[in-house]
Coordinates of C-alpha atoms (C1' of nucleotides) and ligand atoms in Angstrom, one line a residue:
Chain A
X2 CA 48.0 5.1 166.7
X3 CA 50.4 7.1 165.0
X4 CA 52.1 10.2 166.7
X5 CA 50.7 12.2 164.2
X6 CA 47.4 11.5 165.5
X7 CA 47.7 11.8 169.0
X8 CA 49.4 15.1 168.3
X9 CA 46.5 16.4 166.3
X10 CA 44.1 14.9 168.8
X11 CA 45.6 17.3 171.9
X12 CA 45.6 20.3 169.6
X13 CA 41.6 19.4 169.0
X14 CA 41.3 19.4 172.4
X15 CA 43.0 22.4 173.5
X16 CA 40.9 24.1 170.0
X17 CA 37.8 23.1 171.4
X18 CA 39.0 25.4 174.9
X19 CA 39.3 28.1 173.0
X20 CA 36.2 28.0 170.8
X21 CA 34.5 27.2 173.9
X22 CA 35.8 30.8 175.1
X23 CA 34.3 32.1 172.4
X24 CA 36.7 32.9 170.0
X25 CA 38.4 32.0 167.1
X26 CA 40.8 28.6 167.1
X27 CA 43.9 30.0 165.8
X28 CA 47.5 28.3 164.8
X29 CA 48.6 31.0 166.6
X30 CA 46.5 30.5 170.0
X31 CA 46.4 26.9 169.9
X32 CA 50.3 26.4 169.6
X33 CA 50.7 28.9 172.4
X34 CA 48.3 27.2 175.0
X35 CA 49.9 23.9 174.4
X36 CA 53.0 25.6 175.5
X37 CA 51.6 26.6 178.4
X38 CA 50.3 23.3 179.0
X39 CA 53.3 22.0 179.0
X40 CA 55.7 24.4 180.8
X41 CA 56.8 24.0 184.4
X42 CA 56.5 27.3 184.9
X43 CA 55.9 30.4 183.9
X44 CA 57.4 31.2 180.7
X45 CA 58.3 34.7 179.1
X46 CA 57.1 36.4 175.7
X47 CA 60.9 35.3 175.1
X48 CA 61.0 31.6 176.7
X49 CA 57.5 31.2 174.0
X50 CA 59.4 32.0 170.9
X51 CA 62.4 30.3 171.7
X52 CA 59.9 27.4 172.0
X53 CA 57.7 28.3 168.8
X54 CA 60.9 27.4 166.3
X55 CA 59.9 26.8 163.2
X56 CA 56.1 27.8 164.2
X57 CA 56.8 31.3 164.9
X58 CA 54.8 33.9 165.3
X59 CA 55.2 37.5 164.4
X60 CA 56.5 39.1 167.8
X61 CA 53.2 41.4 168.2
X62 CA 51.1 38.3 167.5
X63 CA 52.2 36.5 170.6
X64 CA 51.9 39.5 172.9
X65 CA 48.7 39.8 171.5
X66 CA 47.6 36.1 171.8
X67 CA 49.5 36.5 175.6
X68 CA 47.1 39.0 176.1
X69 CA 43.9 37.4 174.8
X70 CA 44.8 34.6 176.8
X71 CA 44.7 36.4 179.9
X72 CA 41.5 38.6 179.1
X73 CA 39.6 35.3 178.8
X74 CA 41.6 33.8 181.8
X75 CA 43.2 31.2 180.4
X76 CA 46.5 32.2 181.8
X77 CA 47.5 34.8 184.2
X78 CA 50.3 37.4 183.6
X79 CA 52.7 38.6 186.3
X80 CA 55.6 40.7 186.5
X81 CA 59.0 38.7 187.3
X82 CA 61.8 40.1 189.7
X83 CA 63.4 41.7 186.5
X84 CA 60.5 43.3 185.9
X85 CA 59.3 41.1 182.8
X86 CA 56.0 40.0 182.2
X87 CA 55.3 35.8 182.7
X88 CA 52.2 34.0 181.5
X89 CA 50.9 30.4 183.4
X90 CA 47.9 28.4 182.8
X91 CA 44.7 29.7 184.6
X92 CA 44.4 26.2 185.7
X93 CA 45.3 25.8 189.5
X94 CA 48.7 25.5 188.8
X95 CA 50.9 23.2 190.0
X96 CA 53.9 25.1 190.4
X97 CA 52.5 28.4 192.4
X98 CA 53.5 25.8 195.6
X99 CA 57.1 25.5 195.2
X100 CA 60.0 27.4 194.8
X101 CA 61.5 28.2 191.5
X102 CA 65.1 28.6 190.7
X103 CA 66.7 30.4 187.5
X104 CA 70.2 29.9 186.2
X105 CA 71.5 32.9 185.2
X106 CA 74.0 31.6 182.9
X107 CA 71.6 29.1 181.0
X108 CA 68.5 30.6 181.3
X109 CA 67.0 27.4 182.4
X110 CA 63.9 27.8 185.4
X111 CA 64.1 24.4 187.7
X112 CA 61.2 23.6 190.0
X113 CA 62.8 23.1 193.1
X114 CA 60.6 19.9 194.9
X115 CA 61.3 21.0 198.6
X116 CA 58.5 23.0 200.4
X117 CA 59.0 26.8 200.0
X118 CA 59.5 28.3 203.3
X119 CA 56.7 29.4 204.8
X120 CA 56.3 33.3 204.7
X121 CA 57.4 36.3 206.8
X122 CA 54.8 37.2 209.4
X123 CA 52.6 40.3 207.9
X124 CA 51.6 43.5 209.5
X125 CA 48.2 43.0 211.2
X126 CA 45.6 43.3 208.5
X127 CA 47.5 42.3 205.8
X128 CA 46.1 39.2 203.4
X129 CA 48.7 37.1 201.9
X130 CA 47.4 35.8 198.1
X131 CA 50.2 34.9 196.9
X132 CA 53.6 34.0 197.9
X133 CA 56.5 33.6 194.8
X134 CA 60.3 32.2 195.8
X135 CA 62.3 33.2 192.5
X136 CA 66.0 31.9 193.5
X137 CA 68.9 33.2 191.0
X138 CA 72.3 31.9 190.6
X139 CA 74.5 28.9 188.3
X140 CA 72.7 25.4 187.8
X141 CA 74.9 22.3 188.3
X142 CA 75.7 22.1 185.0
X143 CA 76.9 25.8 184.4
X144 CA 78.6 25.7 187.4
X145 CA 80.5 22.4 186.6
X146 CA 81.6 24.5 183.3
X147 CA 82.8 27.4 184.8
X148 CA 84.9 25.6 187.1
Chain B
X19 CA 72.3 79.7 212.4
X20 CA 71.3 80.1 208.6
X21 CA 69.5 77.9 206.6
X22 CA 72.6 77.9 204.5
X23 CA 74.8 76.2 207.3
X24 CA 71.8 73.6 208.4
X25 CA 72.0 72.6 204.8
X26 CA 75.1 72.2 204.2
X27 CA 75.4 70.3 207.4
X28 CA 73.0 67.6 206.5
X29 CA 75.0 67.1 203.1
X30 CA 77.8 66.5 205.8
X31 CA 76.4 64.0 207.4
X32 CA 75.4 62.1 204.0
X33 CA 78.4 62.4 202.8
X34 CA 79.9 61.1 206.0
X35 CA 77.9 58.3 205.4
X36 CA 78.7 57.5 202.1
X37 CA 82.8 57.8 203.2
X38 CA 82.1 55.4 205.4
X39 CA 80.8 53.0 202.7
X40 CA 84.2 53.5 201.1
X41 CA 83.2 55.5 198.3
X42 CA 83.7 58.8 196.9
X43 CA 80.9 61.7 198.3
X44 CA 80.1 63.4 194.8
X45 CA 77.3 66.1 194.5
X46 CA 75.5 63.2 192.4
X47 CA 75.5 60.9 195.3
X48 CA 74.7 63.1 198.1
X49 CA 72.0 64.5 196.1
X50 CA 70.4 61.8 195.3
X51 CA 70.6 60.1 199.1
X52 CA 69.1 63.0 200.5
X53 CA 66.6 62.6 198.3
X54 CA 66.4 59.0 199.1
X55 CA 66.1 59.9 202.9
X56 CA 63.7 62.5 202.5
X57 CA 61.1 60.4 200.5
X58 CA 58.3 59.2 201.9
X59 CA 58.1 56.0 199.7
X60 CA 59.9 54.6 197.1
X61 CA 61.1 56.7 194.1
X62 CA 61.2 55.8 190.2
X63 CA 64.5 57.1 188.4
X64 CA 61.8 59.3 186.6
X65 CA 61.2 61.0 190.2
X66 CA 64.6 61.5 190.9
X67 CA 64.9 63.7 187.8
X68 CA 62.1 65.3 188.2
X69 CA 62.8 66.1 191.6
X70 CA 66.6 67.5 190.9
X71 CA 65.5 70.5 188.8
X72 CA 68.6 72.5 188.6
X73 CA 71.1 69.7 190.2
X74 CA 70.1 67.6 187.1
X75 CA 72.5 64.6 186.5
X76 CA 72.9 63.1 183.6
X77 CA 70.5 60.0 182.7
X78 CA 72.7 58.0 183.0
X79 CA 74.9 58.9 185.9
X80 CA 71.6 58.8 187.7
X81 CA 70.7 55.1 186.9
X82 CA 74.6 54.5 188.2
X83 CA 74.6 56.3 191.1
X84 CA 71.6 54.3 192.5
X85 CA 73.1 50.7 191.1
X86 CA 75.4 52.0 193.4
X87 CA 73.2 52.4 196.3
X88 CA 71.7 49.4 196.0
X89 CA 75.6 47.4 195.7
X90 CA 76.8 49.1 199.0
X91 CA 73.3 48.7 201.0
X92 CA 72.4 52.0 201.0
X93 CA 69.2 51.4 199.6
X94 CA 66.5 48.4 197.9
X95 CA 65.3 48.2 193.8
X96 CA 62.3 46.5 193.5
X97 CA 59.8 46.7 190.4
X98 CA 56.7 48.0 190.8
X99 CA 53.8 46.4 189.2
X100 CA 53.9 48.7 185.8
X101 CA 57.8 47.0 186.0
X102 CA 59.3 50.4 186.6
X103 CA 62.2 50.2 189.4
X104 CA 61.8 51.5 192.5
X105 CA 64.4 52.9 195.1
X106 CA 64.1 53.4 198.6
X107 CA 66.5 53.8 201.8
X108 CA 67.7 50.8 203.3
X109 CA 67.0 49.9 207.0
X110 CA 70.4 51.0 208.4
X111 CA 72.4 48.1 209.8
X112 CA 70.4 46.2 207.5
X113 CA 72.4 42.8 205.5
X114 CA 70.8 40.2 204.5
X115 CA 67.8 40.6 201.6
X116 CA 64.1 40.5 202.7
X117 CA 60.5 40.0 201.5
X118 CA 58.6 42.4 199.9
X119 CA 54.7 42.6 200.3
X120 CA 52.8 44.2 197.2
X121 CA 49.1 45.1 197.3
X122 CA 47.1 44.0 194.6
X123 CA 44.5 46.9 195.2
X124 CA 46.9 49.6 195.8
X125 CA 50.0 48.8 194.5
X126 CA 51.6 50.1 196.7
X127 CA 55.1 47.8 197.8
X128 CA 55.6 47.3 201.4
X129 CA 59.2 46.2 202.8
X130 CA 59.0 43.4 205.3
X131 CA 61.2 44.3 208.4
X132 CA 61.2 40.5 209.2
X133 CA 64.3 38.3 208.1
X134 CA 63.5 36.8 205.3
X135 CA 62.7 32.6 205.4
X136 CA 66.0 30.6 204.7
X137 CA 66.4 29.5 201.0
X138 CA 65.4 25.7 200.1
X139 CA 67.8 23.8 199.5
X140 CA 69.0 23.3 196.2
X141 CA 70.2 20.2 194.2
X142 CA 74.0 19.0 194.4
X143 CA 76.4 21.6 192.7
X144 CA 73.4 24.8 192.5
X145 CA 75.2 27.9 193.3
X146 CA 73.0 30.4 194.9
X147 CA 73.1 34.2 194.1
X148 CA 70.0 35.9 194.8
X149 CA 66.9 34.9 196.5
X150 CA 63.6 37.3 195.5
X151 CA 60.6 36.5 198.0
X152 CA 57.6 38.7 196.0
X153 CA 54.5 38.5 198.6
X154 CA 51.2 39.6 197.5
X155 CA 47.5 40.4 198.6
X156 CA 45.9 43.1 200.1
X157 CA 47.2 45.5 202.5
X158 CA 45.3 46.3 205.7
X159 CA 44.0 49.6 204.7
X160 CA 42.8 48.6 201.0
X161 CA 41.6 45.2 203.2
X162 CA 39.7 47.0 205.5
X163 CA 38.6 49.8 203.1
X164 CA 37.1 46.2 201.1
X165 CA 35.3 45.1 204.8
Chain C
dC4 C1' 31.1 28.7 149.5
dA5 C1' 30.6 33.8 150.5
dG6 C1' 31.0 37.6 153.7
dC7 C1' 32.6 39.8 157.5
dA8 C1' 34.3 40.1 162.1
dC9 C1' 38.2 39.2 163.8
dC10 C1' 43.1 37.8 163.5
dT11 C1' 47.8 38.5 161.6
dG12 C1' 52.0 40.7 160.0
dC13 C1' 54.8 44.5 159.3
dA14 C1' 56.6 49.0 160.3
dA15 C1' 57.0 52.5 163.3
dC16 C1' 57.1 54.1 167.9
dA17 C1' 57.6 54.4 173.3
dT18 C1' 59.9 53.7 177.5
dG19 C1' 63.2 52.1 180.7
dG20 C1' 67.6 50.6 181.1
dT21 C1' 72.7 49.5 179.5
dT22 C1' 77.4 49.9 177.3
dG23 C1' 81.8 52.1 175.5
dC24 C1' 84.7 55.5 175.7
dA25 C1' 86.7 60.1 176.3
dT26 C1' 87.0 63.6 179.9
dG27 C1' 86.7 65.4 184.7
dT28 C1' 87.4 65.2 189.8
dG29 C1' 87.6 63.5 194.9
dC30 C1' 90.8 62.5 197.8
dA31 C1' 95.0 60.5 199.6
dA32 C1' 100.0 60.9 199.3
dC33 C1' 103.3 63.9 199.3
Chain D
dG19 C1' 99.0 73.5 198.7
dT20 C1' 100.0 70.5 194.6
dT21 C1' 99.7 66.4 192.2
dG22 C1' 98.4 61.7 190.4
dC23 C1' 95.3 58.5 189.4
dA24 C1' 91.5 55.5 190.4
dC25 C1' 87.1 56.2 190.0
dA26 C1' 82.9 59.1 188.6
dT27 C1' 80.6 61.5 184.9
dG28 C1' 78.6 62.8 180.4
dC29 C1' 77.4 61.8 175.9
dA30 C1' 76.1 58.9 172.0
dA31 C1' 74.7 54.8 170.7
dC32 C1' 72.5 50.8 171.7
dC33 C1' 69.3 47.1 173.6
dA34 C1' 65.0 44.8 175.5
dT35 C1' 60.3 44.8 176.2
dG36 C1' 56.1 46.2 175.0
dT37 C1' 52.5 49.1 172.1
dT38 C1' 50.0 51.3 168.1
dG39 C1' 48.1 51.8 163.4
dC40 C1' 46.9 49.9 159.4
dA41 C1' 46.6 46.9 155.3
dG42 C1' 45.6 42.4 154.1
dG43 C1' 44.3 37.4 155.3
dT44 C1' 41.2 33.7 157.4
dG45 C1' 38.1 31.1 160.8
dC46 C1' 33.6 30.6 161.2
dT47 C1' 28.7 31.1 160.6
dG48 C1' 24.9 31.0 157.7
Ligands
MN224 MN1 57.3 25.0 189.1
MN225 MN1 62.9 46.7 200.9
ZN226 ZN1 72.7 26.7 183.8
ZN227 ZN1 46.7 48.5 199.3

DNA sequence: CAGCACCTGCAACATGGTTGCATGTGCAAC
DNA sequence: GTTGCACATGCAACCATGTTGCAGGTGCTG
């Protein structure tokens, strides 16, 4: 089995999600939700088109096909620390359980494997959904280069 | 005693304050803490100038004086969830970071009083800047309002 | 393989925030 | 009081992220 096939294969897969959403099978959407398949966490409209390369999209085609994604709830869309928007699969996603850290210097987000912490106590009443751990600084690497 | 001298007492005692920080008291800064102070929840730059009227800064002396406020502790910058920054006074005394609760229903952004849970550790060589512990759900009155 | 609903690309716009630089001013030293 | 200068301000230009309108292209169904 070539690679060629086994590519086309995952992209039939991930076509046949969408058309089983009821909509079209786009390049455009089907490139995008592999990405999202693949990521390790929740990527930006930037992080995507980085990733797009040669297969990229017009910049109000992916915040559009961001946007489908979510209206058929595929992916979810949340609002980052810096205030910029994220997308993640729909799926139960693995990494809403651990903490994520970004390098400010590289840009690169690292899944950190330890348990988060466990959250702050709450007011009485209050119902925790979600908890996110976003930690900032310089990764090994960057660091090592500064030094 | 006149309203005039109550006023200009309170500006006193802000400006006081902001000596104490070791920084210059301008009109921009005292100004916009008293705002700050006075507010009963946390303000948008676009509030701010709306609420100056006359006393109006410029734009962007504005967004510096409260980057300043948030560097010396004086007060917290969180974005809301239309990712527009919010300020509001910091717990005096207050040093280390802590959690911030968000209500899906409401929106409304709660600061956590309780110290926020010790960052997991990182890989050999990570340098740590920030830590951002986002917490969301429902708040007890859109909770019980939901009952 | 034709038609049309829906998708895409481009240009223009909106908003919130930042940077560079010349000018003004709080305040500490005299 | 006056003065000096580090720091604060104002202004113009810029940037990043996201949105809207519209003309033209294309996946899908029949
Ligand atoms: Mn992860
Ligand atoms: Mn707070
Ligand atoms: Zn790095
Ligand atoms: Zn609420």
């Amino acid at each position: 089995m070539s690679t060629r096939s086994r590519r086309s294969t995952e992209a039939d897969v991930v076509a046949a999600q969408i058309r089983a959403s009821g909509a079209r099978a786009t390049p455009a959407r089907i490139r995008v939700l592999q990405l999202l398949r693949a990521a390790p966490a929740a990527l930006t409209h930037h992080d995507i088109e980085q990733a797009l390369g040669d297969a990229m999209l017009d910049r109000v085609t992916l915040y559009r096909v961001l946007d489908w994604l979510v209206e058929s709830g595929l992916a979810h869309k949340n609002a980052d620390a810096s205030r910029v928007f994220r997308f993640s699969l729909a799926a139960p996603g693995e990494h809403t359980a651990h903490a994520h850290f970004r390098c400010d210097d590289c840009g690169k987000v690292y899944c950190l494997d330890d348990a988060p912490p466990p959250p702050p106590a709450l007011p009485q009443g209050f119902q925790l959904a979600r908890m996110d751990v976003d930690l900032r600084g310089r990764c090994a690497t960057c660091a090592e280069a500064r030094a």
